[in-house]
Coordinates of C-alpha atoms in Angstrom, one line a residue:
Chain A
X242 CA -24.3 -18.6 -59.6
X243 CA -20.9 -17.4 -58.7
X244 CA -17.5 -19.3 -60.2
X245 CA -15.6 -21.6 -58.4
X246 CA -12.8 -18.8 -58.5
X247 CA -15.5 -16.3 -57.2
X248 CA -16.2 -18.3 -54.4
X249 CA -12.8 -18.9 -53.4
X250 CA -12.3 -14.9 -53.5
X251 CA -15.2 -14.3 -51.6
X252 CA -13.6 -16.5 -48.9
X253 CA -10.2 -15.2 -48.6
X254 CA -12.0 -12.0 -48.6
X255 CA -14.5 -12.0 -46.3
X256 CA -13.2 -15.3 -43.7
X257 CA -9.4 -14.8 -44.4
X258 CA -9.3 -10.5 -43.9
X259 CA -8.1 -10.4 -47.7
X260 CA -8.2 -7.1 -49.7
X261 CA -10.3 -7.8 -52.5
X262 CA -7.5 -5.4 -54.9
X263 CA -4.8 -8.1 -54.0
X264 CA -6.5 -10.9 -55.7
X265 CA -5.9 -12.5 -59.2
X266 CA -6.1 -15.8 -60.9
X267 CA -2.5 -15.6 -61.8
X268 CA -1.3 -14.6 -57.7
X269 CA 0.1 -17.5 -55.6
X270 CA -1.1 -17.4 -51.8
X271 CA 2.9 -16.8 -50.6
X272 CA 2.1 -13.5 -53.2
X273 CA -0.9 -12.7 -50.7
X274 CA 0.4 -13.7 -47.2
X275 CA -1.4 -16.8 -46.8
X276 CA 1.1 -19.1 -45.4
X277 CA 0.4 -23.0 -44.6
X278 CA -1.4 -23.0 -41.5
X279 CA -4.2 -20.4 -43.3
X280 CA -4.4 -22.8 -46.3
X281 CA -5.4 -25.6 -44.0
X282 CA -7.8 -22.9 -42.4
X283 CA -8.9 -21.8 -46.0
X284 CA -9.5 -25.9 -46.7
X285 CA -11.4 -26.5 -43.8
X286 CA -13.6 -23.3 -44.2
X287 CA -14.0 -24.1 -48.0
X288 CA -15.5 -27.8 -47.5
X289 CA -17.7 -26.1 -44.5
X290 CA -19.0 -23.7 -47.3
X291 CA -18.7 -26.1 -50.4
X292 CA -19.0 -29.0 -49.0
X293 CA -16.0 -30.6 -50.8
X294 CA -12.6 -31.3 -49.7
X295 CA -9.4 -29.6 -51.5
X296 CA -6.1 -30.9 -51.0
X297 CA -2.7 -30.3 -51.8
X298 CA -2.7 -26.9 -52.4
X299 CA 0.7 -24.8 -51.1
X300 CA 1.9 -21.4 -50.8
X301 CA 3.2 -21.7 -54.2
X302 CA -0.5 -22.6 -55.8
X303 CA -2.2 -19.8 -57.5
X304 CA -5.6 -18.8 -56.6
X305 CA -6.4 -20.1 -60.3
X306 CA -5.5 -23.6 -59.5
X307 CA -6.9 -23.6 -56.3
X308 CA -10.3 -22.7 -57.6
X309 CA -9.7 -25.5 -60.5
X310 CA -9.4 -27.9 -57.7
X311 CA -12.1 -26.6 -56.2
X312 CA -14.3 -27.1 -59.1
X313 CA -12.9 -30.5 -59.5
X314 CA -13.8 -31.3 -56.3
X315 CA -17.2 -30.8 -56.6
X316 CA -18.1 -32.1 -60.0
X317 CA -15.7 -35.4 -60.0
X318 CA -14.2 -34.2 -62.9
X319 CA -11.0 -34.1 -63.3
X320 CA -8.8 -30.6 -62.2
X321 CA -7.4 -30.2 -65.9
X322 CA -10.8 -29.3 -67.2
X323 CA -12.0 -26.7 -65.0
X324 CA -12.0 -22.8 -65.2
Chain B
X205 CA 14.0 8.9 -8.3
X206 CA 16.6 5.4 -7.6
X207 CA 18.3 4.0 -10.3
X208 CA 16.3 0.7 -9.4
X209 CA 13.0 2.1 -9.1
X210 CA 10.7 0.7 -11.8
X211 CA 9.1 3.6 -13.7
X212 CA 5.6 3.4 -15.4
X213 CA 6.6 4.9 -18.5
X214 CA 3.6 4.4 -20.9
X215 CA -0.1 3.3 -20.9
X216 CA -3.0 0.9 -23.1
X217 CA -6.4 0.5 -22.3
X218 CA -9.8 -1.1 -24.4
X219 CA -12.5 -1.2 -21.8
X220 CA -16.4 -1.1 -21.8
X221 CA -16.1 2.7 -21.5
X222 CA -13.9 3.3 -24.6
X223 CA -10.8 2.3 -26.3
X224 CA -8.1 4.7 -25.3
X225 CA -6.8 5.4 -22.4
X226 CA -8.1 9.0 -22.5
X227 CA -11.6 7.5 -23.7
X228 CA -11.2 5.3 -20.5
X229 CA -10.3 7.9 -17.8
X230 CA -13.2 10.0 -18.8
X231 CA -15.9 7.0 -18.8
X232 CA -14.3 6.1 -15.0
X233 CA -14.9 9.5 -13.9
X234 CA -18.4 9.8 -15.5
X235 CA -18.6 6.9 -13.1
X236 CA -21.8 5.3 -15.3
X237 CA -21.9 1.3 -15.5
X238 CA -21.3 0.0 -18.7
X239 CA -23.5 -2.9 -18.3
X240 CA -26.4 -3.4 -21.0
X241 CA -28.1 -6.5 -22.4
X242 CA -26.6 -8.7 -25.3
X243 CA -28.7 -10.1 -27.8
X244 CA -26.2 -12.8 -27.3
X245 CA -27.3 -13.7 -24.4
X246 CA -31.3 -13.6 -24.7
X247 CA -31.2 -17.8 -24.3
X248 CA -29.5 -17.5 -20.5
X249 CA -30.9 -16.5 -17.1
X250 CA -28.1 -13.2 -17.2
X251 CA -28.5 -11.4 -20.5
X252 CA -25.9 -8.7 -19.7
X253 CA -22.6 -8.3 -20.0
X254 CA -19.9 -5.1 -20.3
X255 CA -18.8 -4.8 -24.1
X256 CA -16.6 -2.3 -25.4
X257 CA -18.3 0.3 -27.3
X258 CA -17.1 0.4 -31.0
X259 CA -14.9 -2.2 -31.1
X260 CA -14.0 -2.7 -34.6
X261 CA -10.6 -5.1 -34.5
X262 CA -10.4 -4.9 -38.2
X263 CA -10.5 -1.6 -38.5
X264 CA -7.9 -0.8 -35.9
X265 CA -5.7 -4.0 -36.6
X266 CA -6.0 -4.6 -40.0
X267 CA -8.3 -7.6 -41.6
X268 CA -5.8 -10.2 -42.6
X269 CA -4.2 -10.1 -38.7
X270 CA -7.7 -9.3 -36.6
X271 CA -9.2 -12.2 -39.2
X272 CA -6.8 -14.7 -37.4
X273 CA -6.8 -13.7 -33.9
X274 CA -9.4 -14.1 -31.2
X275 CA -11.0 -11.6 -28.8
X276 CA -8.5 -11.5 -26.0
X277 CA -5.6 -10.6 -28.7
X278 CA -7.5 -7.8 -30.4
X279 CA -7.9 -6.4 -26.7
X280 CA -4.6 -6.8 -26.0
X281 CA -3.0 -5.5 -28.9
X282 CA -4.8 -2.6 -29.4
X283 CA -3.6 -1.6 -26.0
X284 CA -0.4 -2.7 -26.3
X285 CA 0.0 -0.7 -29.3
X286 CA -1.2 2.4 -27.4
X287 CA 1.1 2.0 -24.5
X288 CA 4.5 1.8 -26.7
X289 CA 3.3 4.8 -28.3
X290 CA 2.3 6.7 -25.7
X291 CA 6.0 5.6 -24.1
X292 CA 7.3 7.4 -26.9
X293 CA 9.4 4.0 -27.9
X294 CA 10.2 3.4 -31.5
X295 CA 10.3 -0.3 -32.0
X296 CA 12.5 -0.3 -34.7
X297 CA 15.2 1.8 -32.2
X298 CA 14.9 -0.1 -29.2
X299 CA 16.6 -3.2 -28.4
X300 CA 14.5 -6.2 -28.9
X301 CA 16.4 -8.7 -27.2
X302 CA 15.9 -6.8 -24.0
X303 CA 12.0 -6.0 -24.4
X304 CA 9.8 -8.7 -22.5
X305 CA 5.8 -8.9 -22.3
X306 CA 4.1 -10.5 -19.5
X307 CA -0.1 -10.7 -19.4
X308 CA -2.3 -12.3 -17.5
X309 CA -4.8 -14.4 -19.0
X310 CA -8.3 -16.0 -16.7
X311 CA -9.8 -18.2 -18.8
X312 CA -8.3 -18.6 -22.1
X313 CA -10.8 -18.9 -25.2
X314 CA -13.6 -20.6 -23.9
X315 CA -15.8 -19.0 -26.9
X316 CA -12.8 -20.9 -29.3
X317 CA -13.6 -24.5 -27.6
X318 CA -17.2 -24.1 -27.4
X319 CA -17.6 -23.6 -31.3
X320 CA -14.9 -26.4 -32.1
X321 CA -16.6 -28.6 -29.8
X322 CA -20.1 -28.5 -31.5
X323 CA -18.1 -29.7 -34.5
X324 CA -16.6 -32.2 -32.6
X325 CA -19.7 -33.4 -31.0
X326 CA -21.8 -33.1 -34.2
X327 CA -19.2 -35.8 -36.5
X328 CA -18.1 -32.3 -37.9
X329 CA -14.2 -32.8 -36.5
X330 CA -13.1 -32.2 -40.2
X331 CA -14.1 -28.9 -39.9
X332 CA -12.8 -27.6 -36.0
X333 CA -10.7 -24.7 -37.5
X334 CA -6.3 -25.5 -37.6
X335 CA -6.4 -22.3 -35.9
X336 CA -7.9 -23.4 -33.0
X337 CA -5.1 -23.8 -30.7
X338 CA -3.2 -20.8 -31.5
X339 CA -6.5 -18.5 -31.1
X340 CA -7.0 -20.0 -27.8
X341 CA -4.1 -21.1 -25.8
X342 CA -2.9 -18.5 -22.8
X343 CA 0.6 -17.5 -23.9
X344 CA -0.6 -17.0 -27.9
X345 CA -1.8 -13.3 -26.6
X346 CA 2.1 -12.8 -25.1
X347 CA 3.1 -14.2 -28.0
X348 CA 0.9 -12.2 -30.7
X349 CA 1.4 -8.9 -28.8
X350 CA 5.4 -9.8 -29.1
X351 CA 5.2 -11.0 -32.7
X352 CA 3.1 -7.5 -33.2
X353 CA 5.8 -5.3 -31.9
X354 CA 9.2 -7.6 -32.5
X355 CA 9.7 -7.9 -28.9
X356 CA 12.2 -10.7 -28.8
X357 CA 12.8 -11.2 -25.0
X358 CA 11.2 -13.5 -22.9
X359 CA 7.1 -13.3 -23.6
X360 CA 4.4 -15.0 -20.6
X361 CA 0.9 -15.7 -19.8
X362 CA 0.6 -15.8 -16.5
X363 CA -2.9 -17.4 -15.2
X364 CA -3.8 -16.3 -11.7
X365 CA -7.4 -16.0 -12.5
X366 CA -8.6 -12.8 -11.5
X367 CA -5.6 -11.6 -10.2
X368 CA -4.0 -12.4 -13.4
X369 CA -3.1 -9.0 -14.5
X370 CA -1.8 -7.8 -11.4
X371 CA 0.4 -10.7 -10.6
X372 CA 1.7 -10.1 -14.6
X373 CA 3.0 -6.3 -13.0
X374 CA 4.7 -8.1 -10.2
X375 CA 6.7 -10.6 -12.7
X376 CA 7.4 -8.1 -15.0
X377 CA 8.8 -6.0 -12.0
X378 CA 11.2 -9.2 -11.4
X379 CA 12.5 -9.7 -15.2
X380 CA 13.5 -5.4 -14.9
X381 CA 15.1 -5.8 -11.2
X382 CA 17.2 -9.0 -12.1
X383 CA 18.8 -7.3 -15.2
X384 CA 16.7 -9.9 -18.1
X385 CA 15.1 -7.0 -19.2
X386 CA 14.9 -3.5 -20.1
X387 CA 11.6 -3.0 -20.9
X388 CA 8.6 -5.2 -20.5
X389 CA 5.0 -4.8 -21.5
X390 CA 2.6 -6.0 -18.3
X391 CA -0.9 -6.3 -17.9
X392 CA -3.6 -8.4 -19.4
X393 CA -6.3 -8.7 -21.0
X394 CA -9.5 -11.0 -21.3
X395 CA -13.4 -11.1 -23.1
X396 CA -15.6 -12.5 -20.8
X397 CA -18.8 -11.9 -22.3
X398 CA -19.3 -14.7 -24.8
X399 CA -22.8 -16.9 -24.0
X400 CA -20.6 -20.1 -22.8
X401 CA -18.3 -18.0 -20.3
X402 CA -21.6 -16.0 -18.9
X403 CA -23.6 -19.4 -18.5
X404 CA -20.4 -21.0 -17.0
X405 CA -20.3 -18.5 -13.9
X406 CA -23.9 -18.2 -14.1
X407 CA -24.2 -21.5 -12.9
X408 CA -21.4 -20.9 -10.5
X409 CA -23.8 -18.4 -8.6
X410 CA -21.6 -16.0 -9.2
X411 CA -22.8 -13.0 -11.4
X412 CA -25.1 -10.6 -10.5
X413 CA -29.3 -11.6 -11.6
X414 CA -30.5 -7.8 -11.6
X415 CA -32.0 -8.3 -15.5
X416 CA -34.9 -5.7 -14.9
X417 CA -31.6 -2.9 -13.9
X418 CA -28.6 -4.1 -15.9
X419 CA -26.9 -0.4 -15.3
X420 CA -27.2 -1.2 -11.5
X421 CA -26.3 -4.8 -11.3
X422 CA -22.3 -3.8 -10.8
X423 CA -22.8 -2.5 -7.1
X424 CA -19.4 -3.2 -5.3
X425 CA -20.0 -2.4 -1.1
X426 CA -23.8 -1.9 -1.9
X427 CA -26.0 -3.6 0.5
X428 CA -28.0 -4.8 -2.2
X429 CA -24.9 -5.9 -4.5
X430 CA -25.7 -9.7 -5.4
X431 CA -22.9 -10.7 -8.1
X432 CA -20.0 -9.2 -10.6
X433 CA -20.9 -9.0 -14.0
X434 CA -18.8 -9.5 -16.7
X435 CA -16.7 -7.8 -18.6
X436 CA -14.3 -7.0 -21.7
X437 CA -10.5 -5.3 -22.3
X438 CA -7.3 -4.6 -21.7
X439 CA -4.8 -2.9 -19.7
X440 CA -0.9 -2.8 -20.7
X441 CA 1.6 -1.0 -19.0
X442 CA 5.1 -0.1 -20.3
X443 CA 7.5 -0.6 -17.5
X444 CA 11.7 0.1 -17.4
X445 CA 13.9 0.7 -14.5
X446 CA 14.1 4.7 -13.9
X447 CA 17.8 4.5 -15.0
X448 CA 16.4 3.6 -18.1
X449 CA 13.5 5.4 -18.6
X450 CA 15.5 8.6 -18.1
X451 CA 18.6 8.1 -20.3
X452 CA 15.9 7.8 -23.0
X453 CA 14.0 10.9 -21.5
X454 CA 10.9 9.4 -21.0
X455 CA 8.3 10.5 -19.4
X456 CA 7.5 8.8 -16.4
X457 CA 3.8 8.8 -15.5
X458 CA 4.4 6.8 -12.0
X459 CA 6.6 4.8 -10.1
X460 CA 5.7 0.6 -9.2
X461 CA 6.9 0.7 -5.8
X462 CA 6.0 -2.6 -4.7
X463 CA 4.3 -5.8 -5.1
X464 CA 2.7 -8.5 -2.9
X465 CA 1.7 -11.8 -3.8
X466 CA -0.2 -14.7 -2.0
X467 CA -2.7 -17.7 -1.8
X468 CA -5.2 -18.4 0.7
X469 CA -5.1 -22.0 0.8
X470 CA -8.4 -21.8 1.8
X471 CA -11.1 -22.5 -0.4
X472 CA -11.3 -23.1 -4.0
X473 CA -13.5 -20.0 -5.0
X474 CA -14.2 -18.3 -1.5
X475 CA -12.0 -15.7 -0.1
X476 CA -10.5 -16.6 3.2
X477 CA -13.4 -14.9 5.3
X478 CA -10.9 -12.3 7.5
X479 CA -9.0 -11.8 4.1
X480 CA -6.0 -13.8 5.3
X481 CA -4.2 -14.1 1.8
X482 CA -5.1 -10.6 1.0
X483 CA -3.5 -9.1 4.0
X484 CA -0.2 -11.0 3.4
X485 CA 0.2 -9.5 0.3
X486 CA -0.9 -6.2 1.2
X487 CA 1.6 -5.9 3.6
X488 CA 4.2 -7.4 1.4
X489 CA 3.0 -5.0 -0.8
X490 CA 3.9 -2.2 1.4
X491 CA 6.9 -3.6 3.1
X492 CA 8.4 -4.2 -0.6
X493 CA 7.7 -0.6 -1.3
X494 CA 9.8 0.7 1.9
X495 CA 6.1 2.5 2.7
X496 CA 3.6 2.1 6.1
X497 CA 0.3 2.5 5.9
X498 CA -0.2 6.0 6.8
X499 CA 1.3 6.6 3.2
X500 CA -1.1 5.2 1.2
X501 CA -3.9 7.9 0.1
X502 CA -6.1 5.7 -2.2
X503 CA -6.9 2.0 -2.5
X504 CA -7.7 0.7 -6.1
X505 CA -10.1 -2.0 -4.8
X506 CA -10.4 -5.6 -6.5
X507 CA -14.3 -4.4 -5.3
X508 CA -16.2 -7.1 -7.4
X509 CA -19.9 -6.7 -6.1
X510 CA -20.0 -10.1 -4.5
X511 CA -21.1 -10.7 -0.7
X512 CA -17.8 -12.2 0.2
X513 CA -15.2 -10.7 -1.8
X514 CA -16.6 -7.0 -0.8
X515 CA -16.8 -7.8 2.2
X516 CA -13.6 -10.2 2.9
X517 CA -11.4 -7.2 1.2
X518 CA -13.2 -4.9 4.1
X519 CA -11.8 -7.0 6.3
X520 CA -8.1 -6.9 5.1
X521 CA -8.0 -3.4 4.8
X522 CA -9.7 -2.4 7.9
X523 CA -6.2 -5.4 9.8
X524 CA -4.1 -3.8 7.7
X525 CA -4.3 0.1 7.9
X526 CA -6.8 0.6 10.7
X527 CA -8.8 3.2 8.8
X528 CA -8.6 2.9 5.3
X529 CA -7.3 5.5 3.0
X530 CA -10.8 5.9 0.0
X531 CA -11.3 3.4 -1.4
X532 CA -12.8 3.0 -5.4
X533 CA -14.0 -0.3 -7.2
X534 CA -13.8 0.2 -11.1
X535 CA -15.7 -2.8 -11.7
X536 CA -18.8 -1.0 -11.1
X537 CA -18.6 1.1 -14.0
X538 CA -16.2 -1.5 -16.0
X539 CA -17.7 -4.9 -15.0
X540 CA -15.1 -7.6 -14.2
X541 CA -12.6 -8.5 -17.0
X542 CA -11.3 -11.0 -15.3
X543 CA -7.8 -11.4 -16.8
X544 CA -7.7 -7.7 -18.0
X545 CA -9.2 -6.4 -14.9
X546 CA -5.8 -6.1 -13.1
X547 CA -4.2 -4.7 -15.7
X548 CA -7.2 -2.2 -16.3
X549 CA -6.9 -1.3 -12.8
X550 CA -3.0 -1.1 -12.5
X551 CA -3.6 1.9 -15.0
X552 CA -6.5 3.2 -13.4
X553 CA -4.5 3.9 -10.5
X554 CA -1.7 5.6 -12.3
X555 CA -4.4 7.7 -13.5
X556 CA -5.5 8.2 -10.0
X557 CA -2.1 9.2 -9.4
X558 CA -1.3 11.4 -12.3
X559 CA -4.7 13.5 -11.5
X560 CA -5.0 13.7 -8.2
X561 CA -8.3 12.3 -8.7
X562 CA -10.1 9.4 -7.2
X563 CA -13.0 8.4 -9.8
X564 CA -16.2 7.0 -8.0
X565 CA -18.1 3.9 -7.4
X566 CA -21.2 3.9 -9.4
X567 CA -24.2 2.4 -7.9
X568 CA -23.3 3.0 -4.1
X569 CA -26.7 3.8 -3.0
X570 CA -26.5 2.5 0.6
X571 CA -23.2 1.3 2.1
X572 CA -23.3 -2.0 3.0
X573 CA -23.4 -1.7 7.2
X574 CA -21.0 -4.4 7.5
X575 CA -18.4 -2.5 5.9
X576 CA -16.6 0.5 7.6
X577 CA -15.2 2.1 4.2
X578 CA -14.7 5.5 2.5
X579 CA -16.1 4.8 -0.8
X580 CA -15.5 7.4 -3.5
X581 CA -19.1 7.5 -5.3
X582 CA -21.2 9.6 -7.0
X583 CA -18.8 12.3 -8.3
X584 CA -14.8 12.0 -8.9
X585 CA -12.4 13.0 -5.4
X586 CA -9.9 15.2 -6.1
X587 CA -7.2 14.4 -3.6
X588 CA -3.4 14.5 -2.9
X589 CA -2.0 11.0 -3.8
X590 CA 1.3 10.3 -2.9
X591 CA 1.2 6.5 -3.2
X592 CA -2.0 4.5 -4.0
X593 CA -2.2 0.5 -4.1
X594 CA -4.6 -1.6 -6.9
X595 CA -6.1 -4.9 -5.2
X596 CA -7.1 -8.0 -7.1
X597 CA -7.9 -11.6 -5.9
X598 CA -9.1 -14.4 -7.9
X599 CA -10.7 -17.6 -7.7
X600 CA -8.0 -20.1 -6.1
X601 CA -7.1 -17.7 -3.3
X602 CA -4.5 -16.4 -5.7
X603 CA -4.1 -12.5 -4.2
X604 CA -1.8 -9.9 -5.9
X605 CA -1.4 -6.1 -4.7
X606 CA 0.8 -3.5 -6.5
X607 CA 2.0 -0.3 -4.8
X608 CA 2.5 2.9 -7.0
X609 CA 3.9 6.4 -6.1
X610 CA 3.8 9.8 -7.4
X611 CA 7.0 10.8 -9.2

């Protein structure tokens, strides 16, 4: 059972064209290159994969948060408690 | 050389024989069809198409930009990238402003709409992708090829089906003789092979059925020739006036002499059946270039293995010069590319030029008798080419012929 962060990687990485060696918790996506338009296509392809929707992330989020609220997502609890 | 002339300074082609234009050039000359069956495909009537070998987008573009783009942009920048390099043009050096790109594009993305439109249709519109218009709409592949290289002048798609590439030459010609430009990148590019595009002209009647002999479907002037089949690539040409091309020292592989355009206002799909369009704009063609027809040694034929178009271009050749200089269809080896095909072509003939070679027709077993032609086939023609002219008409009755000369 792979982490919500591990999924999230595994996404930029493999749908997204990311280089697995750029990735950390702590980088933001404006760090990585992902501007707005690929974090709506990183939303859509993470509730196609997931099932569950994640909103407001921005260039500015780090991958840590959005995995957070990716775990949020899917358990209904709240963002603050995940990771 | 004039001042005005517009030189052919640089060359980029992905086709079903290799990516490269070197890769390319030998595969025409081997003159083997590229056609094989798709696995794709195994669901539709025709279960053959003309891929390009290897074709690894990520490797050659990079993940992050091939994960973003759709077919018809990896083609075309792969081959645009080529043909600045093989210009010798540094883009950080040149101007930017003055650098335009023009490409033809036939159908767009259909592959894009048909995956976004199962979501739609299955209560899945949440997830059609936010990169689905910019993957898909014509003048994104201008536009990626120009964000690519940082050409900031004006960038086009121009859509004349078939003929797409070819009419992109003539424009691009126009931008370089009015001053707007430069230098401008010109060709096109197009995949054709996905299942929805096959079945879509499958049902038009319009490919070739020959499932037990893929390698022998592509038969331009055959008797037996009963479709096109469809292909995959690009071809990009780097174009500058000859003023310009030679304060930079450039190489200059061959002159574009001239260009014709027309439409048949005739039939949607059919060619007019005495070629009326075509021979408009083959003699525009000629009369732009300041050339007659006895100076033509080699026609680049639109050739695309259908009864009418092989036969209707016959016809326009035959009113236009009498007795045809050869004649050689690429498609046959290449399959039709629809809005690459012209610019695929357009270099082919450069090649021509540049070699002194005409590259055959594969799969000319028996001339059609209908059709009084010299068709190169078999083996490549050495030859002495002085001017050769590259045909292509698409569906609409939308004809474009370009004229190019030996520098």
């Amino acid at each position: 059972m792979s982490t919500p962060y591990e999924k999230l990687a595994d996404i930029l990485v493999e749908e997204l064209g990311q280089d697995r060696d750029d990735l950390s918790p702590s980088a933001t996506f404006s760090e990585i290159g992902l501007d707005s338009l690929s974090l709506a296509e990183l939303s859509v392809i993470a509730m196609d994969k997931t099932g569950v929707e994640i909103e407001d992330l921005t260039p500015e989020s780090t991958l840590a948060e959005a995995a957070a609220l990716l775990d949020a997502a899917a358990s209904g609890a709240d963002a603050g408690s995940a990771i | 050389m004039r001042r005005d002339d517009i030189a052919v300074t640089g060359m980029g082609m992905v086709t079903p024989v290799g990516v490269g234009t070197e890769a390319s050039w030998q595969g025409l000359l081997d003159g083997r069809s590229a056609a094989a069956t798709d696995p794709r495909l195994d669901r539709l009537d025709v279960d053959f198409t003309c891929r390009v070998p290897g074709f690894e987008p990520g490797k050659l573009l990079g993940r992050a930009l091939a994960s973003r783009l759709d077919s018809h942009a990896h083609l075309a920048l792969v081959a645009a990238r080529e043909a600045v390099a093989d210009a010798g043009l540094a883009t950080e050096e040149w101007d930017a402003t003055r650098v335009g790109v023009v490409l033809g594009v036939g159908c767009n993305s259909l592959e894009q709409y048909h995956r976004e439109f199962g979501r739609l249709n299955s209560d899945r519109a949440k997830l059609i992708s936010p990169r689905a218009i910019v993957r898909s709409v014509p003048n994104m592949v201008p536009a990626e090829v120009a964000l690519d290289l940082g050409a900031r002048g004006p960038s086009l798609a121009v859509s004349t089906a078939c003929a797409s590439g070819t009419t992109a030459l003539s424009i691009a010609r126009d931008l370089l003789r009015s001053g707007s430009c430069d230098i401008v990148l010109a060709g096109g590019s197009e995949s054709g092979t996905a299942p929805v595009t096959v079945a879509c002209f499958q049902q038009m009647r319009t490919l070739s059925e020959r499932t037990h002999d893929p390698g022998g479907a592509s038969r331009p002037f055959d008797q037996d020739r009963d479709g096109f089949v469809l292909g995959e690539g690009a071809g990009i040409l780097v174009l500058e006036r000859a003023e310009h091309a030679a304060a930079r020292n450039a190489r200059v592989h061959a002159l574009l002499a001239g260009c014709g355009n027309s439409t048949d206002a005739h039939h949607v799909t059919a060619p007019h059946p005495e070629g009326r369009g075509a021979v408009q704009a083959l003699r525009q063609a000629l009369d732009d270039a300041g050339l007659t027809p006895a100076d033509v040694d080699h026609v680049n034929a639109h050739g695309t293995s259908t009864a009418l178009n092989d036969q209707a271009e016959h016809r326009a050749l035959r009113a236009v010069f009498g007795t045809p200089p050869p004649v050689t269809a690429n498609k046959s080896v290449l399959g039709h590319c629809l809005g690459g095909a012209g610019g695929i072509e357009a270099a082919a003939t450069v090649l021509s030029l540049r070699h002194q070679t005409i590259p055959p027709t594969a799969n000319l077993d028996t001339l059609d008798p209908d059709i009084d032609l010299d068709v190169v086939h078999k083996v490549p023609r050495p030859t002495r080419i002085r001017a050769a002219l590259s045909n292509s008409f698409g569906f609409g009755g939308q004809n474009a012929v370009v004229v190019f000369t030996a520098v």
